[in-house]
mmCIF file of C-alpha atoms and ligand atoms in Angstrom:
data_model
loop_
_atom_site.group_PDB
_atom_site.id
_atom_site.type_symbol
_atom_site.label_atom_id
_atom_site.label_comp_id
_atom_site.label_asym_id
_atom_site.label_seq_id
_atom_site.Cartn_x
_atom_site.Cartn_y
_atom_site.Cartn_z
ATOM 1 C CA MET A 776 228.998 175.197 125.903
ATOM 2 C CA PRO A 777 225.341 175.309 127.250
ATOM 3 C CA PHE A 778 224.900 172.655 129.746
ATOM 4 C CA ARG A 779 221.854 171.115 130.180
ATOM 5 C CA PHE A 780 221.033 170.090 133.854
ATOM 6 C CA SER A 781 218.914 167.334 135.102
ATOM 7 C CA ASP A 782 215.445 167.811 136.757
ATOM 8 C CA THR A 783 216.888 166.383 139.817
ATOM 9 C CA VAL A 784 219.592 168.761 140.247
ATOM 10 C CA LEU A 785 217.306 171.730 139.013
ATOM 11 C CA GLY A 786 214.867 171.089 141.765
ATOM 12 C CA MET A 787 217.438 171.124 144.552
ATOM 13 C CA LYS A 788 218.035 174.006 146.444
ATOM 14 C CA PRO A 789 221.600 175.021 147.958
ATOM 15 C CA SER A 790 221.558 174.087 151.545
ATOM 16 C CA GLU A 791 221.472 176.974 154.375
ATOM 17 C CA ILE A 792 223.648 174.855 156.156
ATOM 18 C CA ARG A 793 226.677 174.523 153.780
ATOM 19 C CA GLU A 794 226.694 178.360 153.486
ATOM 20 C CA MET A 795 227.020 178.476 157.095
ATOM 21 C CA ASN A 796 230.283 176.962 157.338
ATOM 22 C CA LYS A 797 231.636 179.750 155.304
ATOM 23 C CA ILE A 798 229.946 182.281 157.802
ATOM 24 C CA ALA A 799 231.221 180.396 160.747
ATOM 25 C CA THR A 800 234.961 181.382 159.838
ATOM 26 C CA THR A 801 234.205 185.181 159.481
ATOM 27 C CA PRO A 802 236.177 186.879 162.254
ATOM 28 C CA GLY A 803 234.236 188.329 164.799
ATOM 29 C CA MET A 804 231.042 186.243 163.721
ATOM 30 C CA ILE A 805 229.205 184.204 166.446
ATOM 31 C CA SER A 806 227.593 181.176 164.653
ATOM 32 C CA LEU A 807 224.636 179.489 166.080
ATOM 33 C CA GLY A 808 223.895 178.103 162.825
ATOM 34 C CA GLY A 809 225.872 174.962 161.577
ATOM 35 C CA GLY A 810 225.538 171.556 163.495
ATOM 36 C CA MET A 811 229.088 171.373 164.451
ATOM 37 C CA PRO A 812 230.447 169.706 167.557
ATOM 38 C CA GLY A 813 232.504 171.844 169.620
ATOM 39 C CA PRO A 814 236.374 171.455 168.374
ATOM 40 C CA GLU A 815 237.209 170.941 172.047
ATOM 41 C CA SER A 816 235.333 167.771 172.265
ATOM 42 C CA PHE A 817 237.413 165.910 169.419
ATOM 43 C CA PRO A 818 239.697 163.354 171.245
ATOM 44 C CA LYS A 819 242.922 164.542 169.260
ATOM 45 C CA LYS A 820 245.505 162.932 171.310
ATOM 46 C CA GLU A 821 243.608 159.572 171.580
ATOM 47 C CA LEU A 822 242.747 159.544 167.824
ATOM 48 C CA THR A 823 246.777 160.447 167.044
ATOM 49 C CA ASP A 824 247.788 157.301 169.401
ATOM 50 C CA ILE A 825 245.170 155.192 167.348
ATOM 51 C CA MET A 826 246.009 156.395 163.623
ATOM 52 C CA VAL A 827 249.498 155.643 164.308
ATOM 53 C CA TYR A 828 248.620 152.064 165.804
ATOM 54 C CA VAL A 829 246.508 151.363 162.700
ATOM 55 C CA MET A 830 249.185 152.296 160.120
ATOM 56 C CA GLU A 831 251.562 150.133 162.003
ATOM 57 C CA ASN A 832 249.396 147.237 162.545
ATOM 58 C CA TYR A 833 246.765 146.912 159.726
ATOM 59 C CA GLY A 834 248.718 149.497 157.353
ATOM 60 C CA ASP A 835 248.006 147.126 154.514
ATOM 61 C CA GLN A 836 244.426 146.716 154.890
ATOM 62 C CA ALA A 837 243.820 150.169 156.135
ATOM 63 C CA MET A 838 245.231 151.565 152.796
ATOM 64 C CA GLN A 839 243.309 149.099 150.723
ATOM 65 C CA TYR A 840 239.887 149.104 149.215
ATOM 66 C CA GLY A 841 237.428 147.467 151.560
ATOM 67 C CA ASN A 842 234.346 145.507 151.474
ATOM 68 C CA THR A 843 231.455 147.495 150.066
ATOM 69 C CA LEU A 844 229.349 146.865 153.289
ATOM 70 C CA GLY A 845 232.342 147.591 155.513
ATOM 71 C CA ILE A 846 235.495 146.294 157.324
ATOM 72 C CA SER A 847 234.484 143.234 159.409
ATOM 73 C CA TYR A 848 236.364 144.366 162.425
ATOM 74 C CA ALA A 849 234.253 147.746 162.167
ATOM 75 C CA ILE A 850 230.915 146.114 161.793
ATOM 76 C CA LYS A 851 231.484 143.671 164.707
ATOM 77 C CA ALA A 852 232.527 146.491 166.773
ATOM 78 C CA ILE A 853 229.533 148.805 165.906
ATOM 79 C CA SER A 854 227.138 145.644 166.671
ATOM 80 C CA GLU A 855 228.724 145.288 170.324
ATOM 81 C CA MET A 856 228.466 149.137 170.718
ATOM 82 C CA LEU A 857 225.116 149.114 169.622
ATOM 83 C CA GLY A 858 224.224 146.226 172.368
ATOM 84 C CA LYS A 859 225.904 148.299 175.124
ATOM 85 C CA THR A 860 224.429 151.794 174.454
ATOM 86 C CA GLU A 861 221.284 151.287 172.300
ATOM 87 C CA GLY A 862 219.615 148.130 173.700
ATOM 88 C CA PHE A 863 219.931 145.915 170.573
ATOM 89 C CA THR A 864 222.777 143.778 169.178
ATOM 90 C CA PRO A 865 222.219 143.483 165.431
ATOM 91 C CA ASP A 866 223.654 140.491 163.459
ATOM 92 C CA ILE A 867 226.776 141.437 161.460
ATOM 93 C CA SER A 868 224.771 140.813 158.147
ATOM 94 C CA GLN A 869 222.430 143.660 159.102
ATOM 95 C CA ILE A 870 225.125 146.417 159.010
ATOM 96 C CA ILE A 871 226.491 148.532 156.513
ATOM 97 C CA VAL A 872 229.199 151.180 157.245
ATOM 98 C CA ASN A 873 228.617 154.521 155.233
ATOM 99 C CA SER A 874 230.304 157.576 154.415
ATOM 100 C CA GLY A 875 228.408 159.394 157.451
ATOM 101 C CA SER A 876 224.792 158.637 158.004
ATOM 102 C CA GLN A 877 224.040 161.254 155.459
ATOM 103 C CA GLN A 878 225.032 158.704 152.842
ATOM 104 C CA GLY A 879 222.815 156.137 154.381
ATOM 105 C CA LEU A 880 219.923 158.476 153.925
ATOM 106 C CA TYR A 881 220.567 158.832 150.155
ATOM 107 C CA GLU A 882 220.849 154.917 150.114
ATOM 108 C CA LEU A 883 217.619 154.467 151.585
ATOM 109 C CA ALA A 884 215.926 157.081 149.142
ATOM 110 C CA THR A 885 217.247 155.380 146.354
ATOM 111 C CA VAL A 886 216.338 151.879 147.592
ATOM 112 C CA LEU A 887 213.069 152.051 149.122
ATOM 113 C CA ALA A 888 211.548 154.572 146.862
ATOM 114 C CA ASN A 889 210.901 155.796 143.232
ATOM 115 C CA PRO A 890 211.005 159.162 141.990
ATOM 116 C CA GLY A 891 207.692 161.035 142.712
ATOM 117 C CA ASP A 892 206.829 158.418 145.435
ATOM 118 C CA THR A 893 205.497 159.957 148.945
ATOM 119 C CA ILE A 894 207.259 159.683 152.155
ATOM 120 C CA ILE A 895 206.394 160.868 155.821
ATOM 121 C CA THR A 896 208.535 162.935 157.797
ATOM 122 C CA GLU A 897 208.449 165.276 160.919
ATOM 123 C CA GLU A 898 207.638 168.919 160.290
ATOM 124 C CA PRO A 899 210.040 170.475 160.458
ATOM 125 C CA THR A 900 212.839 167.707 159.860
ATOM 126 C CA TYR A 901 216.704 167.682 159.292
ATOM 127 C CA VAL A 902 217.817 169.909 156.288
ATOM 128 C CA GLY A 903 220.183 166.989 155.195
ATOM 129 C CA ALA A 904 217.562 164.696 154.902
ATOM 130 C CA ILE A 905 215.299 166.857 152.925
ATOM 131 C CA SER A 906 218.292 167.219 150.399
ATOM 132 C CA ALA A 907 218.860 163.514 150.211
ATOM 133 C CA PHE A 908 214.960 162.815 149.832
ATOM 134 C CA SER A 909 214.706 165.578 147.392
ATOM 135 C CA GLY A 910 217.826 164.620 145.478
ATOM 136 C CA ASN A 911 215.775 161.470 144.694
ATOM 137 C CA ARG A 912 212.751 163.323 143.862
ATOM 138 C CA LEU A 913 210.482 162.160 146.876
ATOM 139 C CA ARG A 914 207.556 163.954 147.813
ATOM 140 C CA MET A 915 207.733 164.941 151.385
ATOM 141 C CA GLU A 916 204.511 164.933 153.872
ATOM 142 C CA GLY A 917 205.318 166.302 157.204
ATOM 143 C CA VAL A 918 203.489 165.483 160.390
ATOM 144 C CA GLU A 919 203.346 168.207 163.002
ATOM 145 C CA MET A 920 205.306 168.048 166.182
ATOM 146 C CA ASP A 921 204.882 169.196 169.796
ATOM 147 C CA SER A 922 207.255 169.358 172.582
ATOM 148 C CA HIS A 923 207.085 165.409 172.530
ATOM 149 C CA GLY A 924 207.844 164.984 169.065
ATOM 150 C CA MET A 925 205.983 163.950 166.133
ATOM 151 C CA ILE A 926 202.224 164.061 167.019
ATOM 152 C CA VAL A 927 201.489 160.601 166.163
ATOM 153 C CA GLU A 928 197.684 160.961 166.553
ATOM 154 C CA LYS A 929 197.927 162.816 163.398
ATOM 155 C CA LEU A 930 199.792 160.086 161.323
ATOM 156 C CA GLU A 931 197.261 157.587 160.776
ATOM 157 C CA PRO A 932 194.771 160.189 159.123
ATOM 158 C CA LEU A 933 197.675 161.251 157.051
ATOM 159 C CA ILE A 934 198.436 157.924 156.077
ATOM 160 C CA LYS A 935 194.743 157.033 155.203
ATOM 161 C CA LYS A 936 194.338 160.182 153.120
ATOM 162 C CA LEU A 937 197.707 159.396 151.088
ATOM 163 C CA GLU A 938 196.346 155.829 150.685
ATOM 164 C CA SER A 939 192.970 156.921 149.250
ATOM 165 C CA GLU A 940 194.836 159.340 146.718
ATOM 166 C CA GLY A 941 196.988 156.165 145.683
ATOM 167 C CA ARG A 942 200.073 157.761 147.447
ATOM 168 C CA THR A 943 200.701 155.320 150.191
ATOM 169 C CA PRO A 944 203.843 156.370 151.714
ATOM 170 C CA ARG A 945 207.170 154.244 151.070
ATOM 171 C CA PHE A 946 208.389 154.902 154.633
ATOM 172 C CA ILE A 947 208.395 157.094 157.819
ATOM 173 C CA TYR A 948 211.410 158.952 158.487
ATOM 174 C CA THR A 949 211.566 160.176 162.133
ATOM 175 C CA ILE A 950 214.508 161.522 164.497
ATOM 176 C CA PRO A 951 212.705 160.627 167.719
ATOM 177 C CA THR A 952 215.493 161.556 170.307
ATOM 178 C CA PHE A 953 216.540 165.306 170.551
ATOM 179 C CA GLN A 954 215.442 166.061 167.131
ATOM 180 C CA ASN A 955 217.192 168.239 164.406
ATOM 181 C CA PRO A 956 216.263 170.965 164.382
ATOM 182 C CA THR A 957 213.693 171.229 167.310
ATOM 183 C CA GLY A 958 215.302 169.355 170.353
ATOM 184 C CA TYR A 959 212.366 167.514 171.088
ATOM 185 C CA THR A 960 212.180 163.666 172.143
ATOM 186 C CA MET A 961 209.206 161.553 171.366
ATOM 187 C CA GLY A 962 208.060 159.476 174.649
ATOM 188 C CA GLU A 963 208.083 155.704 174.605
ATOM 189 C CA GLU A 964 204.138 155.621 174.177
ATOM 190 C CA ARG A 965 204.205 157.624 171.079
ATOM 191 C CA ARG A 966 207.004 155.519 169.915
ATOM 192 C CA LYS A 967 205.156 152.288 170.533
ATOM 193 C CA HIS A 968 202.012 153.776 168.940
ATOM 194 C CA LEU A 969 204.099 154.909 165.950
ATOM 195 C CA LEU A 970 205.304 151.448 165.141
ATOM 196 C CA GLU A 971 201.784 149.948 165.565
ATOM 197 C CA ILE A 972 200.413 152.125 162.793
ATOM 198 C CA ALA A 973 203.480 151.638 160.578
ATOM 199 C CA GLU A 974 202.945 147.904 160.872
ATOM 200 C CA SER A 975 199.177 147.617 160.417
ATOM 201 C CA HIS A 976 199.823 149.658 157.226
ATOM 202 C CA GLY A 977 202.863 147.802 156.232
ATOM 203 C CA ILE A 978 204.925 151.058 156.139
ATOM 204 C CA PRO A 979 208.882 150.917 157.004
ATOM 205 C CA VAL A 980 209.978 153.035 159.694
ATOM 206 C CA VAL A 981 213.570 154.762 159.506
ATOM 207 C CA GLU A 982 215.124 155.926 162.915
ATOM 208 C CA ASP A 983 217.760 158.483 162.522
ATOM 209 C CA ASN A 984 219.715 158.715 165.783
ATOM 210 C CA PRO A 985 222.948 160.958 165.753
ATOM 211 C CA TYR A 986 222.018 162.517 169.173
ATOM 212 C CA GLY A 987 220.770 159.875 171.607
ATOM 213 C CA LYS A 988 223.660 159.559 173.547
ATOM 214 C CA LEU A 989 224.081 163.363 174.202
ATOM 215 C CA ARG A 990 221.585 163.330 177.144
ATOM 216 C CA TYR A 991 222.493 166.072 179.710
ATOM 217 C CA TYR A 992 219.098 165.516 181.852
ATOM 218 C CA GLY A 993 216.072 163.243 182.218
ATOM 219 C CA LYS A 994 215.660 159.667 181.715
ATOM 220 C CA GLU A 995 216.966 157.635 178.432
ATOM 221 C CA VAL A 996 214.155 156.472 176.270
ATOM 222 C CA LYS A 997 214.485 153.349 174.412
ATOM 223 C CA THR A 998 215.520 153.448 170.800
ATOM 224 C CA MET A 999 212.376 152.295 168.427
ATOM 225 C CA ARG A 1000 214.700 149.818 166.951
ATOM 226 C CA SER A 1001 215.044 148.049 170.382
ATOM 227 C CA MET A 1002 211.396 147.966 171.107
ATOM 228 C CA LYS A 1003 209.111 145.335 170.754
ATOM 229 C CA GLY A 1004 208.008 145.351 167.334
ATOM 230 C CA GLY A 1005 211.183 147.313 166.302
ATOM 231 C CA GLU A 1006 212.798 144.338 164.473
ATOM 232 C CA ASN A 1007 212.266 145.787 161.259
ATOM 233 C CA VAL A 1008 212.947 149.421 161.892
ATOM 234 C CA ILE A 1009 215.855 150.961 159.684
ATOM 235 C CA TYR A 1010 218.221 152.575 162.034
ATOM 236 C CA LEU A 1011 220.920 155.336 161.432
ATOM 237 C CA GLY A 1012 223.958 155.996 163.400
ATOM 238 C CA THR A 1013 227.039 158.047 163.177
ATOM 239 C CA PHE A 1014 230.327 158.553 164.872
ATOM 240 C CA SER A 1015 230.164 162.406 163.916
ATOM 241 C CA LYS A 1016 228.869 163.761 167.260
ATOM 242 C CA VAL A 1017 230.840 161.062 169.450
ATOM 243 C CA MET A 1018 234.219 161.055 167.744
ATOM 244 C CA THR A 1019 234.698 163.484 164.976
ATOM 245 C CA PRO A 1020 232.638 164.110 161.626
ATOM 246 C CA GLY A 1021 235.981 164.665 159.907
ATOM 247 C CA LEU A 1022 236.596 160.856 159.484
ATOM 248 C CA ARG A 1023 232.896 160.683 157.704
ATOM 249 C CA LEU A 1024 231.571 157.499 159.246
ATOM 250 C CA GLY A 1025 228.122 156.312 159.777
ATOM 251 C CA TYR A 1026 226.248 152.982 159.604
ATOM 252 C CA THR A 1027 222.641 151.707 158.837
ATOM 253 C CA VAL A 1028 221.397 148.735 160.295
ATOM 254 C CA ALA A 1029 218.276 147.041 158.489
ATOM 255 C CA PRO A 1030 217.111 143.751 157.663
ATOM 256 C CA VAL A 1031 219.133 141.489 155.618
ATOM 257 C CA GLU A 1032 216.991 141.694 152.287
ATOM 258 C CA VAL A 1033 217.359 145.609 152.498
ATOM 259 C CA MET A 1034 221.063 145.338 153.029
ATOM 260 C CA GLU A 1035 221.340 143.635 149.839
ATOM 261 C CA LYS A 1036 219.918 146.441 148.113
ATOM 262 C CA PHE A 1037 221.975 149.048 150.013
ATOM 263 C CA ASN A 1038 225.136 146.875 148.797
ATOM 264 C CA LEU A 1039 224.260 147.513 145.124
ATOM 265 C CA ILE A 1040 223.589 151.474 145.841
ATOM 266 C CA LYS A 1041 226.895 151.654 147.685
ATOM 267 C CA GLN A 1042 228.763 150.292 144.814
ATOM 268 C CA ALA A 1043 227.694 152.631 142.782
ATOM 269 C CA LEU A 1044 228.175 155.601 144.951
ATOM 270 C CA ASP A 1045 231.826 155.064 146.209
ATOM 271 C CA LEU A 1046 232.484 151.384 146.109
ATOM 272 C CA ALA A 1047 233.189 151.399 149.712
ATOM 273 C CA THR A 1048 233.636 153.625 152.828
ATOM 274 C CA ASN A 1049 237.162 154.710 153.807
ATOM 275 C CA SER A 1050 238.805 151.853 155.090
ATOM 276 C CA PHE A 1051 241.319 153.823 157.534
ATOM 277 C CA SER A 1052 238.566 155.743 159.255
ATOM 278 C CA GLN A 1053 236.755 152.307 160.002
ATOM 279 C CA PHE A 1054 240.095 150.827 161.432
ATOM 280 C CA VAL A 1055 240.217 153.994 163.757
ATOM 281 C CA ALA A 1056 236.477 153.520 164.948
ATOM 282 C CA TYR A 1057 237.041 149.874 165.579
ATOM 283 C CA GLU A 1058 239.989 150.579 167.735
ATOM 284 C CA TYR A 1059 238.183 153.668 169.206
ATOM 285 C CA ILE A 1060 235.424 151.349 170.325
ATOM 286 C CA LYS A 1061 237.701 148.262 171.182
ATOM 287 C CA ARG A 1062 239.626 150.461 173.559
ATOM 288 C CA GLY A 1063 236.651 151.896 175.151
ATOM 289 C CA ILE A 1064 237.604 155.298 174.264
ATOM 290 C CA ILE A 1065 234.132 155.847 172.822
ATOM 291 C CA TYR A 1066 232.230 155.397 176.057
ATOM 292 C CA LYS A 1067 234.516 157.884 177.788
ATOM 293 C CA GLN A 1068 234.173 160.542 175.239
ATOM 294 C CA ILE A 1069 230.440 160.125 175.458
ATOM 295 C CA GLN A 1070 230.730 161.301 179.098
ATOM 296 C CA GLU A 1071 233.287 163.762 178.276
ATOM 297 C CA ASN A 1072 231.083 165.346 175.387
ATOM 298 C CA ILE A 1073 227.968 165.306 177.928
ATOM 299 C CA ARG A 1074 230.129 167.226 180.413
ATOM 300 C CA ILE A 1075 231.253 169.878 177.825
ATOM 301 C CA TYR A 1076 227.825 170.326 176.262
ATOM 302 C CA THR A 1077 225.569 170.627 179.460
ATOM 303 C CA LYS A 1078 227.202 173.932 180.291
ATOM 304 C CA LYS A 1079 226.649 175.154 176.885
ATOM 305 C CA ARG A 1080 222.971 173.969 176.903
ATOM 306 C CA ASP A 1081 222.508 175.883 180.050
ATOM 307 C CA ALA A 1082 223.751 178.936 178.820
ATOM 308 C CA MET A 1083 221.839 178.741 175.731
ATOM 309 C CA VAL A 1084 218.485 178.088 177.801
ATOM 310 C CA GLU A 1085 219.381 180.763 180.434
ATOM 311 C CA SER A 1086 220.151 183.373 177.466
ATOM 312 C CA LEU A 1087 216.792 182.696 175.725
ATOM 313 C CA ARG A 1088 214.928 183.115 178.988
ATOM 314 C CA GLU A 1089 216.885 186.429 179.669
ATOM 315 C CA ASN A 1090 216.307 187.719 176.035
ATOM 316 C CA PHE A 1091 213.012 186.393 174.813
ATOM 317 C CA GLN A 1092 210.788 186.052 177.633
ATOM 318 C CA GLY A 1093 207.129 187.243 176.282
ATOM 319 C CA ARG A 1094 208.916 187.675 172.732
ATOM 320 C CA GLY A 1095 208.992 183.945 171.744
ATOM 321 C CA VAL A 1096 208.968 180.281 172.638
ATOM 322 C CA TRP A 1097 211.856 177.805 172.431
ATOM 323 C CA SER A 1098 212.580 174.354 173.285
ATOM 324 C CA GLU A 1099 214.930 173.628 176.411
ATOM 325 C CA PRO A 1100 216.293 170.199 175.288
ATOM 326 C CA ASP A 1101 217.601 167.349 177.626
ATOM 327 C CA GLY A 1102 220.131 166.627 175.113
ATOM 328 C CA GLY A 1103 221.624 167.127 171.482
ATOM 329 C CA MET A 1104 222.869 170.311 169.992
ATOM 330 C CA PHE A 1105 219.759 172.431 169.292
ATOM 331 C CA SER A 1106 217.095 174.783 170.494
ATOM 332 C CA TRP A 1107 214.270 176.001 168.483
ATOM 333 C CA LEU A 1108 213.099 179.496 168.556
ATOM 334 C CA THR A 1109 209.898 180.821 167.456
ATOM 335 C CA LEU A 1110 209.253 184.310 167.395
ATOM 336 C CA ASN A 1111 205.910 185.751 168.723
ATOM 337 C CA SER A 1112 206.258 188.783 166.207
ATOM 338 C CA GLY A 1113 205.889 186.391 163.272
ATOM 339 C CA ALA A 1114 208.820 187.806 161.646
ATOM 340 C CA ASP A 1115 210.325 186.060 158.868
ATOM 341 C CA THR A 1116 213.550 184.599 160.130
ATOM 342 C CA LYS A 1117 215.060 184.081 156.630
ATOM 343 C CA LEU A 1118 214.601 187.930 155.874
ATOM 344 C CA MET A 1119 216.337 188.901 159.179
ATOM 345 C CA LYS A 1120 219.277 186.626 158.570
ATOM 346 C CA GLU A 1121 221.132 189.311 156.618
ATOM 347 C CA LYS A 1122 220.764 191.991 159.615
ATOM 348 C CA ALA A 1123 221.908 189.147 162.048
ATOM 349 C CA ILE A 1124 224.954 188.401 160.082
ATOM 350 C CA LYS A 1125 225.817 192.150 159.888
ATOM 351 C CA ASN A 1126 225.320 192.289 163.739
ATOM 352 C CA GLY A 1127 227.845 189.131 164.212
ATOM 353 C CA VAL A 1128 225.452 186.365 164.811
ATOM 354 C CA ALA A 1129 224.316 183.632 162.373
ATOM 355 C CA TYR A 1130 221.585 181.200 162.785
ATOM 356 C CA VAL A 1131 219.642 178.716 160.392
ATOM 357 C CA SER A 1132 216.067 179.960 159.526
ATOM 358 C CA GLY A 1133 213.384 177.670 160.124
ATOM 359 C CA GLN A 1134 212.203 177.493 156.737
ATOM 360 C CA ALA A 1135 215.337 175.466 155.774
ATOM 361 C CA PHE A 1136 214.101 172.620 157.896
ATOM 362 C CA SER A 1137 210.347 172.699 156.352
ATOM 363 C CA THR A 1138 208.945 170.406 153.779
ATOM 364 C CA TYR A 1139 206.571 172.762 152.496
ATOM 365 C CA GLY A 1140 208.282 176.332 152.797
ATOM 366 C CA GLY A 1141 206.817 177.000 156.391
ATOM 367 C CA GLN A 1142 208.221 177.360 159.698
ATOM 368 C CA LYS A 1143 208.866 181.222 158.782
ATOM 369 C CA SER A 1144 209.372 182.914 162.320
ATOM 370 C CA SER A 1145 211.389 179.984 163.811
ATOM 371 C CA MET A 1146 215.012 179.663 163.899
ATOM 372 C CA ARG A 1147 217.484 176.877 164.940
ATOM 373 C CA LEU A 1148 220.353 177.582 167.419
ATOM 374 C CA ASN A 1149 223.179 175.242 167.864
ATOM 375 C CA PHE A 1150 224.778 175.318 171.203
ATOM 376 C CA THR A 1151 227.808 172.769 170.789
ATOM 377 C CA PHE A 1152 230.067 174.722 168.504
ATOM 378 C CA GLY A 1153 230.542 178.112 170.420
ATOM 379 C CA SER A 1154 231.983 178.570 173.744
ATOM 380 C CA VAL A 1155 229.591 179.533 176.842
ATOM 381 C CA ASP A 1156 230.418 183.025 176.284
ATOM 382 C CA GLN A 1157 229.860 183.164 172.590
ATOM 383 C CA ILE A 1158 226.495 181.486 173.088
ATOM 384 C CA ARG A 1159 225.636 184.220 175.587
ATOM 385 C CA GLU A 1160 226.501 186.895 173.530
ATOM 386 C CA GLY A 1161 225.176 185.478 170.268
ATOM 387 C CA VAL A 1162 221.843 185.016 171.877
ATOM 388 C CA GLY A 1163 222.055 188.729 173.433
ATOM 389 C CA ARG A 1164 222.812 189.908 169.825
ATOM 390 C CA LEU A 1165 219.902 188.025 168.451
ATOM 391 C CA GLY A 1166 217.558 189.414 171.243
ATOM 392 C CA LYS A 1167 218.670 192.891 170.164
ATOM 393 C CA ILE A 1168 217.945 192.495 166.319
ATOM 394 C CA THR A 1169 214.619 190.942 166.815
ATOM 395 C CA GLY A 1170 213.610 193.548 169.333
ATOM 396 C CA GLU A 1171 214.139 196.417 167.201
HETATM 397 C C1 PLP B 646 219.463 164.003 161.980
HETATM 398 C C2 PLP B 646 220.780 163.933 161.440
HETATM 399 N N1 PLP B 646 220.819 162.430 160.467
HETATM 400 C C3 PLP B 646 222.174 162.652 159.754
HETATM 401 C C4 PLP B 646 223.023 163.580 159.868
HETATM 402 C C5 PLP B 646 224.377 163.514 159.234
HETATM 403 O O1 PLP B 646 225.391 163.048 159.915
HETATM 404 P P1 PLP B 646 226.603 162.447 159.405
HETATM 405 O O2 PLP B 646 226.533 162.319 157.753
HETATM 406 O O3 PLP B 646 227.934 163.420 159.861
HETATM 407 O O4 PLP B 646 226.972 161.134 159.849
HETATM 408 C C6 PLP B 646 222.933 164.786 160.740
HETATM 409 C C7 PLP B 646 224.086 165.521 160.851
HETATM 410 O O5 PLP B 646 223.811 166.719 161.380
HETATM 411 C C8 PLP B 646 221.469 164.858 161.639
HETATM 412 O O6 PLP B 646 221.456 166.065 162.300
#
């Protein structure tokens, strides 16, 4: 039968990242591509104990459908955890637990905008956000970045231009700390300025913060949600990088009137998030394991980040510019030669190294001579070897 597909799905491209998961398991391949945590960072022993405990003590609820916004134990624990780690303690009525923060992105695109509406992101931005937004047929306008994150001075002229064209942006999406894909962090002054501009134009701000706790160097910068004037910021968090992405658990914090709308969309998407995972996260927080695991991940990833930065210095001096992030999971490399990294990918894979091309993160098909390099998945030796292989093939 000749199936007819929607304009929405016909307008979507397969993500380079999902391909990556296949490539990463090819024998001999060094993957600097996907944004995966190191498998050694998973607290398997602690999670096994918790899972048995949950089945024995909360089995009936953990195996049952849960509330659409989340299991109340998990919601309370998330609120307390945010108070300890992010500087704000939202009311429990302001939290929804999602199947990963990826689902939160999809929900907000559906709730805050109509197909054809315009939103503002950083340029480049997270490829999964591009999927969620283009999956809702939103038009993205990117604001250029430098090593201190979004160049906020360019935000207001863009908003004014869009307003004059009758395309007032429906929200501003930012990953201010250890941004995916660049690794850049926005300083406090720029955050303040962004909040002021958004407030004066009546545009909601969405702060996506999966990496904030993975800081290896430098001083912490306040989350925008915790800053003065940040009370209405819609905040996305996740357990993927501080527990495991396998349990698919994220959360959104938003004002109650927005939460009511998330509730409606969530019912349509999957009724509720996995109850079992939520009980596991509840115990994981209650026992304080999350705080120890953050420290453990920092220990593991600092070495890997250093290996990445040192290898980039050894292999790309004078041939490229790259970020040396204080945290998170990625370095962003731009080749001076202007070579197209998407075209170069096949050669890289033949030579046993994978990355994601810059174009995958662009809102307009730019970033052609950049690539995102992940430093959390591989071992220190693999990172050194992988960057060495990249150095060779880009030098040929
Ligand atoms: C910026 C950003 N937002 C959201 C996500 C989605 O995370 P998850 O759905 O695993 O919570 C990721 C994952 O890599 C990310 O980098």
